[in-house]
């Protein structure tokens, strides 16, 4: 979306309403081709696995008793995670995406939907092309129904017909988009279990950044974030979700998309102004060392059910 629709990220194209869908369509087909290539050529000898890593927040209905809010929250997940996962695990784009984008395309007077279609052969070729599902997850939103007039310029964003809200009480230690909402992760993982046949899951990205550097490298809020989110993964394991591994994001401060070096996700602080780029451990390093040494919480009393 940011590369082919809004132009915020490389390659900086502003192809409103269709660019993101076309790019995703090619990504999914290319992913399937790579999976089949490995499966046919190297798997027997190497016994490796090929999967895809998808990043998604969790969408929670503002009013869980409202059907429209529940439907909007479902759309939030389907337009993010389901957009890629549904073709790979179930053989086609989510029905709600096809319905919404198709209807809005017709209202614009377009002869075909802005969401591309897979042929019968492509659906068969794509379905099942993942030995594991990588999940990147950072935050959660409350979601409710919001209608965008069809005369407005079409975009992936307005196709959802929903609005995203946050709870002002949620901790927001880093950038304005990243609120700490650990319970959303358990719900996302259980959604994956239910929707996609309980696939093998590796958490490939989970962490939080700071925008204002703490001079003492005292990132207690990162420790609380990791503790909360890892604990929710543990609860998901107890729910029967097939999570096999976890990777904190990230080891080092680094170049972060269009934010450059200003947004720091690292467990280690990097002095970018020094030509040798020295690295300094933040407080979270010691905490995370204890977790990975014990392969869990060192103190069982830290774990809450």
mmCIF file of C-alpha atoms in Angstrom:
data_model
loop_
_atom_site.group_PDB
_atom_site.id
_atom_site.type_symbol
_atom_site.label_atom_id
_atom_site.label_comp_id
_atom_site.label_asym_id
_atom_site.label_seq_id
_atom_site.Cartn_x
_atom_site.Cartn_y
_atom_site.Cartn_z
ATOM 1 C CA UNK A 1 0.000 0.000 0.000
ATOM 2 C CA UNK A 2 2.718 2.470 0.977
ATOM 3 C CA UNK A 3 4.871 1.590 -2.023
ATOM 4 C CA UNK A 4 2.236 1.451 -4.760
ATOM 5 C CA UNK A 5 -0.772 3.360 -3.430
ATOM 6 C CA UNK A 6 0.278 6.258 -1.189
ATOM 7 C CA UNK A 7 3.864 6.499 -2.448
ATOM 8 C CA UNK A 8 5.305 6.930 1.078
ATOM 9 C CA UNK A 9 7.783 4.089 0.574
ATOM 10 C CA UNK A 10 9.856 2.935 -2.388
ATOM 11 C CA UNK A 11 9.190 2.763 -5.287
ATOM 12 C CA UNK A 12 7.005 5.780 -4.463
ATOM 13 C CA UNK A 13 4.167 5.130 -6.895
ATOM 14 C CA UNK A 14 0.718 6.652 -6.317
ATOM 15 C CA UNK A 15 -1.536 4.219 -8.173
ATOM 16 C CA UNK A 16 -4.721 4.971 -6.237
ATOM 17 C CA UNK A 17 -7.219 2.174 -5.828
ATOM 18 C CA UNK A 18 -5.414 -0.476 -7.838
ATOM 19 C CA UNK A 19 -1.636 -0.316 -7.289
ATOM 20 C CA UNK A 20 -1.563 -2.118 -3.937
ATOM 21 C CA UNK A 21 -3.893 -4.880 -5.158
ATOM 22 C CA UNK A 22 -1.813 -5.487 -8.290
ATOM 23 C CA UNK A 23 1.441 -5.566 -6.335
ATOM 24 C CA UNK A 24 -0.016 -8.016 -3.794
ATOM 25 C CA UNK A 25 -1.357 -10.190 -6.606
ATOM 26 C CA UNK A 26 2.144 -10.546 -8.054
ATOM 27 C CA UNK A 27 3.669 -11.167 -4.610
ATOM 28 C CA UNK A 28 1.264 -14.045 -3.924
ATOM 29 C CA UNK A 29 1.825 -15.675 -7.331
ATOM 30 C CA UNK A 30 5.597 -15.248 -7.036
ATOM 31 C CA UNK A 31 5.605 -16.712 -3.534
ATOM 32 C CA UNK A 32 3.750 -19.775 -4.831
ATOM 33 C CA UNK A 33 6.264 -20.184 -7.669
ATOM 34 C CA UNK A 34 9.183 -20.105 -5.214
ATOM 35 C CA UNK A 35 7.479 -22.652 -2.945
ATOM 36 C CA UNK A 36 6.873 -25.049 -5.852
ATOM 37 C CA UNK A 37 10.430 -24.552 -7.099
ATOM 38 C CA UNK A 38 11.828 -25.572 -3.717
ATOM 39 C CA UNK A 39 9.304 -28.363 -3.310
ATOM 40 C CA UNK A 40 10.148 -29.916 -6.686
ATOM 41 C CA UNK A 41 13.903 -29.367 -6.725
ATOM 42 C CA UNK A 42 15.473 -29.233 -3.277
ATOM 43 C CA UNK A 43 13.081 -30.395 -0.567
ATOM 44 C CA UNK A 44 13.841 -34.120 -0.865
ATOM 45 C CA UNK A 45 17.560 -33.510 -0.413
ATOM 46 C CA UNK A 46 17.526 -30.588 2.018
ATOM 47 C CA UNK A 47 14.317 -31.345 3.983
ATOM 48 C CA UNK A 48 13.806 -27.604 4.472
ATOM 49 C CA UNK A 49 10.677 -25.483 4.780
ATOM 50 C CA UNK A 50 9.396 -22.498 2.843
ATOM 51 C CA UNK A 51 6.794 -20.147 4.269
ATOM 52 C CA UNK A 52 5.667 -16.540 4.108
ATOM 53 C CA UNK A 53 5.874 -13.854 6.777
ATOM 54 C CA UNK A 54 2.874 -11.535 7.068
ATOM 55 C CA UNK A 55 2.477 -8.539 9.344
ATOM 56 C CA UNK A 56 -0.932 -7.759 10.818
ATOM 57 C CA UNK A 57 -2.460 -5.913 13.711
ATOM 58 C CA UNK A 58 -5.561 -7.144 15.495
ATOM 59 C CA UNK A 59 -8.941 -5.461 14.999
ATOM 60 C CA UNK A 60 -11.343 -5.500 17.948
ATOM 61 C CA UNK A 61 -14.961 -4.317 17.546
ATOM 62 C CA UNK A 62 -15.685 -1.110 19.466
ATOM 63 C CA UNK A 63 -18.993 -2.646 20.581
ATOM 64 C CA UNK A 64 -18.758 -6.458 20.680
ATOM 65 C CA UNK A 65 -22.575 -6.616 20.832
ATOM 66 C CA UNK A 66 -22.930 -4.675 17.561
ATOM 67 C CA UNK A 67 -23.042 -6.839 14.439
ATOM 68 C CA UNK A 68 -21.858 -3.934 12.268
ATOM 69 C CA UNK A 69 -18.822 -3.396 14.516
ATOM 70 C CA UNK A 70 -18.064 -7.124 14.552
ATOM 71 C CA UNK A 71 -18.312 -7.188 10.751
ATOM 72 C CA UNK A 72 -16.011 -4.150 10.513
ATOM 73 C CA UNK A 73 -13.432 -5.839 12.768
ATOM 74 C CA UNK A 74 -13.618 -8.946 10.583
ATOM 75 C CA UNK A 75 -12.985 -6.765 7.498
ATOM 76 C CA UNK A 76 -9.988 -5.193 9.213
ATOM 77 C CA UNK A 77 -8.331 -8.606 9.621
ATOM 78 C CA UNK A 78 -9.362 -9.884 6.179
ATOM 79 C CA UNK A 79 -8.080 -6.752 4.395
ATOM 80 C CA UNK A 80 -4.735 -7.075 6.211
ATOM 81 C CA UNK A 81 -3.833 -10.667 7.060
ATOM 82 C CA UNK A 82 -6.478 -12.445 4.962
ATOM 83 C CA UNK A 83 -5.475 -10.544 1.819
ATOM 84 C CA UNK A 84 -2.339 -12.727 1.594
ATOM 85 C CA UNK A 85 -3.073 -15.659 3.903
ATOM 86 C CA UNK A 86 -6.462 -16.583 2.445
ATOM 87 C CA UNK A 87 -5.185 -17.356 -1.086
ATOM 88 C CA UNK A 88 -2.301 -19.381 0.373
ATOM 89 C CA UNK A 89 -4.322 -21.349 2.928
ATOM 90 C CA UNK A 90 -7.809 -21.377 1.390
ATOM 91 C CA UNK A 91 -7.270 -20.781 -2.320
ATOM 92 C CA UNK A 92 -8.628 -17.286 -2.992
ATOM 93 C CA UNK A 93 -9.004 -13.747 -1.685
ATOM 94 C CA UNK A 94 -11.407 -13.346 1.268
ATOM 95 C CA UNK A 95 -15.031 -13.121 0.141
ATOM 96 C CA UNK A 96 -15.487 -9.819 1.966
ATOM 97 C CA UNK A 97 -12.594 -8.274 -0.002
ATOM 98 C CA UNK A 98 -14.010 -9.481 -3.305
ATOM 99 C CA UNK A 99 -17.470 -8.179 -2.372
ATOM 100 C CA UNK A 100 -16.399 -4.743 -1.130
ATOM 101 C CA UNK A 101 -13.819 -3.938 -3.802
ATOM 102 C CA UNK A 102 -16.071 -5.369 -6.519
ATOM 103 C CA UNK A 103 -19.078 -3.325 -5.427
ATOM 104 C CA UNK A 104 -17.088 -0.091 -5.137
ATOM 105 C CA UNK A 105 -15.495 -0.695 -8.527
ATOM 106 C CA UNK A 106 -18.964 -1.102 -10.065
ATOM 107 C CA UNK A 107 -20.137 2.117 -8.378
ATOM 108 C CA UNK A 108 -17.199 3.884 -10.046
ATOM 109 C CA UNK A 109 -18.382 2.604 -13.413
ATOM 110 C CA UNK A 110 -15.470 0.210 -13.871
ATOM 111 C CA UNK A 111 -16.107 -2.866 -15.975
ATOM 112 C CA UNK A 112 -14.068 -5.133 -13.695
ATOM 113 C CA UNK A 113 -13.062 -5.125 -10.045
ATOM 114 C CA UNK A 114 -9.925 -3.285 -8.993
ATOM 115 C CA UNK A 115 -9.071 -6.454 -7.059
ATOM 116 C CA UNK A 116 -7.501 -8.872 -9.568
ATOM 117 C CA UNK A 117 -8.809 -12.424 -9.882
ATOM 118 C CA UNK A 118 -7.002 -15.743 -9.834
ATOM 119 C CA UNK A 119 -7.752 -18.325 -12.501
ATOM 120 C CA UNK A 120 -8.877 -21.792 -11.391
ATOM 121 C CA UNK A 121 -5.386 -23.085 -12.179
ATOM 122 C CA UNK A 122 -3.745 -20.287 -10.178
ATOM 123 C CA UNK A 123 -5.941 -20.940 -7.150
ATOM 124 C CA UNK A 124 -4.915 -24.594 -7.154
ATOM 125 C CA UNK A 125 -1.277 -23.699 -7.698
ATOM 126 C CA UNK A 126 -1.242 -21.163 -4.811
ATOM 127 C CA UNK A 127 -3.259 -23.075 -2.216
ATOM 128 C CA UNK A 128 -1.090 -24.890 0.301
ATOM 129 C CA UNK A 129 2.177 -23.136 -0.590
ATOM 130 C CA UNK A 130 3.360 -22.522 2.955
ATOM 131 C CA UNK A 131 5.065 -24.967 5.315
ATOM 132 C CA UNK A 132 4.794 -22.412 8.105
ATOM 133 C CA UNK A 133 3.268 -18.973 8.628
ATOM 134 C CA UNK A 134 5.537 -16.200 9.830
ATOM 135 C CA UNK A 135 3.701 -13.512 11.776
ATOM 136 C CA UNK A 136 4.825 -9.969 12.465
ATOM 137 C CA UNK A 137 2.631 -8.263 15.043
ATOM 138 C CA UNK A 138 2.965 -4.989 16.914
ATOM 139 C CA UNK A 139 -0.348 -3.463 17.948
ATOM 140 C CA UNK A 140 -4.173 -3.481 17.987
ATOM 141 C CA UNK A 141 -6.995 -1.160 16.968
ATOM 142 C CA UNK A 142 -10.621 -0.809 17.940
ATOM 143 C CA UNK A 143 -12.724 -0.899 14.787
ATOM 144 C CA UNK A 144 -16.179 0.345 13.822
ATOM 145 C CA UNK A 145 -18.215 0.783 10.662
ATOM 146 C CA UNK A 146 -17.580 3.945 8.618
ATOM 147 C CA UNK A 147 -19.021 4.471 5.152
ATOM 148 C CA UNK A 148 -16.896 6.280 2.603
ATOM 149 C CA UNK A 149 -18.872 7.894 -0.255
ATOM 150 C CA UNK A 150 -18.207 6.082 -3.518
ATOM 151 C CA UNK A 151 -17.553 9.388 -5.317
ATOM 152 C CA UNK A 152 -14.426 9.827 -3.217
ATOM 153 C CA UNK A 153 -11.127 8.872 -4.860
ATOM 154 C CA UNK A 154 -10.858 5.120 -4.543
ATOM 155 C CA UNK A 155 -8.159 3.621 -2.367
ATOM 156 C CA UNK A 156 -7.290 0.470 -0.487
ATOM 157 C CA UNK A 157 -7.873 2.468 2.707
ATOM 158 C CA UNK A 158 -11.435 3.561 1.886
ATOM 159 C CA UNK A 159 -12.436 0.150 0.451
ATOM 160 C CA UNK A 160 -12.654 -1.240 4.006
ATOM 161 C CA UNK A 161 -15.535 1.032 5.104
ATOM 162 C CA UNK A 162 -14.231 1.180 8.648
ATOM 163 C CA UNK A 163 -12.599 3.522 11.142
ATOM 164 C CA UNK A 164 -9.773 2.670 13.529
ATOM 165 C CA UNK A 165 -9.649 3.924 17.119
ATOM 166 C CA UNK A 166 -7.270 3.546 20.041
ATOM 167 C CA UNK A 167 -7.800 3.572 23.791
ATOM 168 C CA UNK A 168 -6.041 6.634 25.267
ATOM 169 C CA UNK A 169 -5.102 4.463 28.251
ATOM 170 C CA UNK A 170 -3.036 2.095 26.102
ATOM 171 C CA UNK A 171 0.694 2.672 26.633
ATOM 172 C CA UNK A 172 2.301 4.359 23.613
ATOM 173 C CA UNK A 173 6.028 4.418 24.324
ATOM 174 C CA UNK A 174 7.194 4.885 20.750
ATOM 175 C CA UNK A 175 5.695 6.180 17.491
ATOM 176 C CA UNK A 176 2.093 7.336 17.312
ATOM 177 C CA UNK A 177 0.927 4.120 15.575
ATOM 178 C CA UNK A 178 2.390 1.602 18.039
ATOM 179 C CA UNK A 179 0.318 1.128 21.181
ATOM 180 C CA UNK A 180 1.051 -1.718 23.596
ATOM 181 C CA UNK A 181 -2.017 -4.009 23.578
ATOM 182 C CA UNK A 182 -0.752 -7.522 24.429
ATOM 183 C CA UNK A 183 -4.184 -9.215 24.571
ATOM 184 C CA UNK A 184 -4.689 -8.515 20.858
ATOM 185 C CA UNK A 185 -1.875 -10.916 19.977
ATOM 186 C CA UNK A 186 -3.570 -13.911 21.600
ATOM 187 C CA UNK A 187 -6.758 -13.140 19.692
ATOM 188 C CA UNK A 188 -4.874 -12.794 16.396
ATOM 189 C CA UNK A 189 -3.110 -16.136 16.934
ATOM 190 C CA UNK A 190 -6.390 -17.871 17.740
ATOM 191 C CA UNK A 191 -7.966 -16.331 14.631
ATOM 192 C CA UNK A 192 -5.145 -17.850 12.546
ATOM 193 C CA UNK A 193 -5.676 -21.221 14.218
ATOM 194 C CA UNK A 194 -9.394 -21.172 13.401
ATOM 195 C CA UNK A 195 -9.207 -19.669 9.898
ATOM 196 C CA UNK A 196 -6.235 -21.490 8.430
ATOM 197 C CA UNK A 197 -6.277 -24.957 9.985
ATOM 198 C CA UNK A 198 -3.874 -24.299 12.888
ATOM 199 C CA UNK A 199 -0.699 -23.872 10.799
ATOM 200 C CA UNK A 200 2.817 -23.984 12.191
ATOM 201 C CA UNK A 201 3.596 -20.386 13.263
ATOM 202 C CA UNK A 202 6.865 -18.553 13.771
ATOM 203 C CA UNK A 203 6.599 -15.056 15.245
ATOM 204 C CA UNK A 204 9.048 -13.258 12.972
ATOM 205 C CA UNK A 205 8.628 -9.696 14.274
ATOM 206 C CA UNK A 206 7.382 -8.349 17.604
ATOM 207 C CA UNK A 207 8.730 -5.324 19.387
ATOM 208 C CA UNK A 208 8.454 -1.629 20.077
ATOM 209 C CA UNK A 209 10.468 1.447 19.163
ATOM 210 C CA UNK A 210 11.335 4.649 20.913
ATOM 211 C CA UNK A 211 11.405 8.040 19.273
ATOM 212 C CA UNK A 212 13.081 9.869 22.176
ATOM 213 C CA UNK A 213 16.360 8.364 23.309
ATOM 214 C CA UNK A 214 16.718 7.631 27.009
ATOM 215 C CA UNK A 215 20.288 8.667 27.917
ATOM 216 C CA UNK A 216 20.664 5.841 30.458
ATOM 217 C CA UNK A 217 19.358 3.246 27.943
ATOM 218 C CA UNK A 218 16.649 2.487 30.491
ATOM 219 C CA UNK A 219 13.907 1.025 28.287
ATOM 220 C CA UNK A 220 11.708 -0.462 31.019
ATOM 221 C CA UNK A 221 8.671 0.088 28.800
ATOM 222 C CA UNK A 222 10.239 -2.244 26.189
ATOM 223 C CA UNK A 223 10.695 -4.864 28.920
ATOM 224 C CA UNK A 224 7.012 -4.519 29.838
ATOM 225 C CA UNK A 225 6.015 -4.741 26.175
ATOM 226 C CA UNK A 226 8.026 -7.931 25.576
ATOM 227 C CA UNK A 227 6.824 -9.460 28.822
ATOM 228 C CA UNK A 228 3.181 -8.747 27.999
ATOM 229 C CA UNK A 229 3.299 -9.977 24.403
ATOM 230 C CA UNK A 230 5.359 -13.101 25.107
ATOM 231 C CA UNK A 231 2.955 -13.958 27.919
ATOM 232 C CA UNK A 232 0.012 -13.722 25.496
ATOM 233 C CA UNK A 233 1.824 -16.076 23.096
ATOM 234 C CA UNK A 234 2.179 -18.496 26.012
ATOM 235 C CA UNK A 235 -1.578 -18.260 26.604
ATOM 236 C CA UNK A 236 -2.149 -18.919 22.887
ATOM 237 C CA UNK A 237 0.048 -22.036 23.175
ATOM 238 C CA UNK A 238 -2.186 -23.185 26.014
ATOM 239 C CA UNK A 239 -5.166 -22.536 23.696
ATOM 240 C CA UNK A 240 -3.634 -25.038 21.271
ATOM 241 C CA UNK A 241 -2.168 -22.567 18.773
ATOM 242 C CA UNK A 242 0.855 -24.113 17.021
ATOM 243 C CA UNK A 243 3.516 -21.457 17.745
ATOM 244 C CA UNK A 244 7.010 -22.920 17.296
ATOM 245 C CA UNK A 245 9.316 -19.907 17.622
ATOM 246 C CA UNK A 246 9.604 -16.238 18.545
ATOM 247 C CA UNK A 247 11.886 -13.451 17.308
ATOM 248 C CA UNK A 248 12.029 -10.091 19.079
ATOM 249 C CA UNK A 249 12.222 -7.105 16.721
ATOM 250 C CA UNK A 250 14.962 -6.108 16.639
ATOM 251 C CA UNK A 251 18.501 -6.927 17.781
ATOM 252 C CA UNK A 252 19.914 -3.541 16.722
ATOM 253 C CA UNK A 253 18.672 -0.027 16.031
ATOM 254 C CA UNK A 254 18.506 0.284 12.248
ATOM 255 C CA UNK A 255 17.206 2.132 9.203
ATOM 256 C CA UNK A 256 13.413 2.166 9.548
ATOM 257 C CA UNK A 257 11.671 2.747 6.207
ATOM 258 C CA UNK A 258 10.902 6.435 5.636
ATOM 259 C CA UNK A 259 11.682 7.207 9.307
ATOM 260 C CA UNK A 260 15.387 6.638 8.732
ATOM 261 C CA UNK A 261 17.378 6.198 11.963
ATOM 262 C CA UNK A 262 14.936 8.202 14.104
ATOM 263 C CA UNK A 263 12.790 5.213 15.136
ATOM 264 C CA UNK A 264 14.749 2.760 17.267
ATOM 265 C CA UNK A 265 13.468 -0.801 17.671
ATOM 266 C CA UNK A 266 16.763 -2.287 18.843
ATOM 267 C CA UNK A 267 17.665 -4.104 22.017
ATOM 268 C CA UNK A 268 21.091 -2.540 21.351
ATOM 269 C CA UNK A 269 21.527 1.212 20.930
ATOM 270 C CA UNK A 270 23.630 2.242 17.931
ATOM 271 C CA UNK A 271 25.512 5.527 17.921
ATOM 272 C CA UNK A 272 24.890 6.425 14.275
ATOM 273 C CA UNK A 273 26.871 9.691 14.570
ATOM 274 C CA UNK A 274 30.066 7.806 15.338
ATOM 275 C CA UNK A 275 31.788 6.497 12.210
ATOM 276 C CA UNK A 276 32.451 3.143 13.959
ATOM 277 C CA UNK A 277 28.744 2.786 14.933
ATOM 278 C CA UNK A 278 29.395 1.451 18.469
ATOM 279 C CA UNK A 279 26.664 -0.661 20.082
ATOM 280 C CA UNK A 280 25.416 -0.321 23.650
ATOM 281 C CA UNK A 281 23.037 -2.745 25.384
ATOM 282 C CA UNK A 282 19.759 -1.288 26.606
ATOM 283 C CA UNK A 283 18.173 -2.564 29.825
ATOM 284 C CA UNK A 284 15.936 -4.877 27.769
ATOM 285 C CA UNK A 285 19.004 -6.897 26.693
ATOM 286 C CA UNK A 286 19.510 -8.370 30.163
ATOM 287 C CA UNK A 287 15.798 -9.186 30.460
ATOM 288 C CA UNK A 288 15.598 -10.844 27.049
ATOM 289 C CA UNK A 289 18.812 -12.805 27.729
ATOM 290 C CA UNK A 290 17.140 -14.357 30.762
ATOM 291 C CA UNK A 291 14.049 -15.290 28.748
ATOM 292 C CA UNK A 292 15.935 -16.971 25.907
ATOM 293 C CA UNK A 293 18.317 -18.723 28.336
ATOM 294 C CA UNK A 294 15.362 -20.230 30.200
ATOM 295 C CA UNK A 295 13.326 -20.638 26.969
ATOM 296 C CA UNK A 296 10.516 -18.937 28.862
ATOM 297 C CA UNK A 297 9.922 -16.780 31.910
ATOM 298 C CA UNK A 298 12.624 -17.551 34.507
ATOM 299 C CA UNK A 299 10.157 -16.866 37.298
ATOM 300 C CA UNK A 300 6.928 -18.894 36.776
ATOM 301 C CA UNK A 301 5.008 -16.402 38.934
ATOM 302 C CA UNK A 302 5.451 -13.835 36.154
ATOM 303 C CA UNK A 303 3.127 -15.873 33.965
ATOM 304 C CA UNK A 304 -0.562 -15.083 34.237
ATOM 305 C CA UNK A 305 -3.363 -17.194 32.865
#
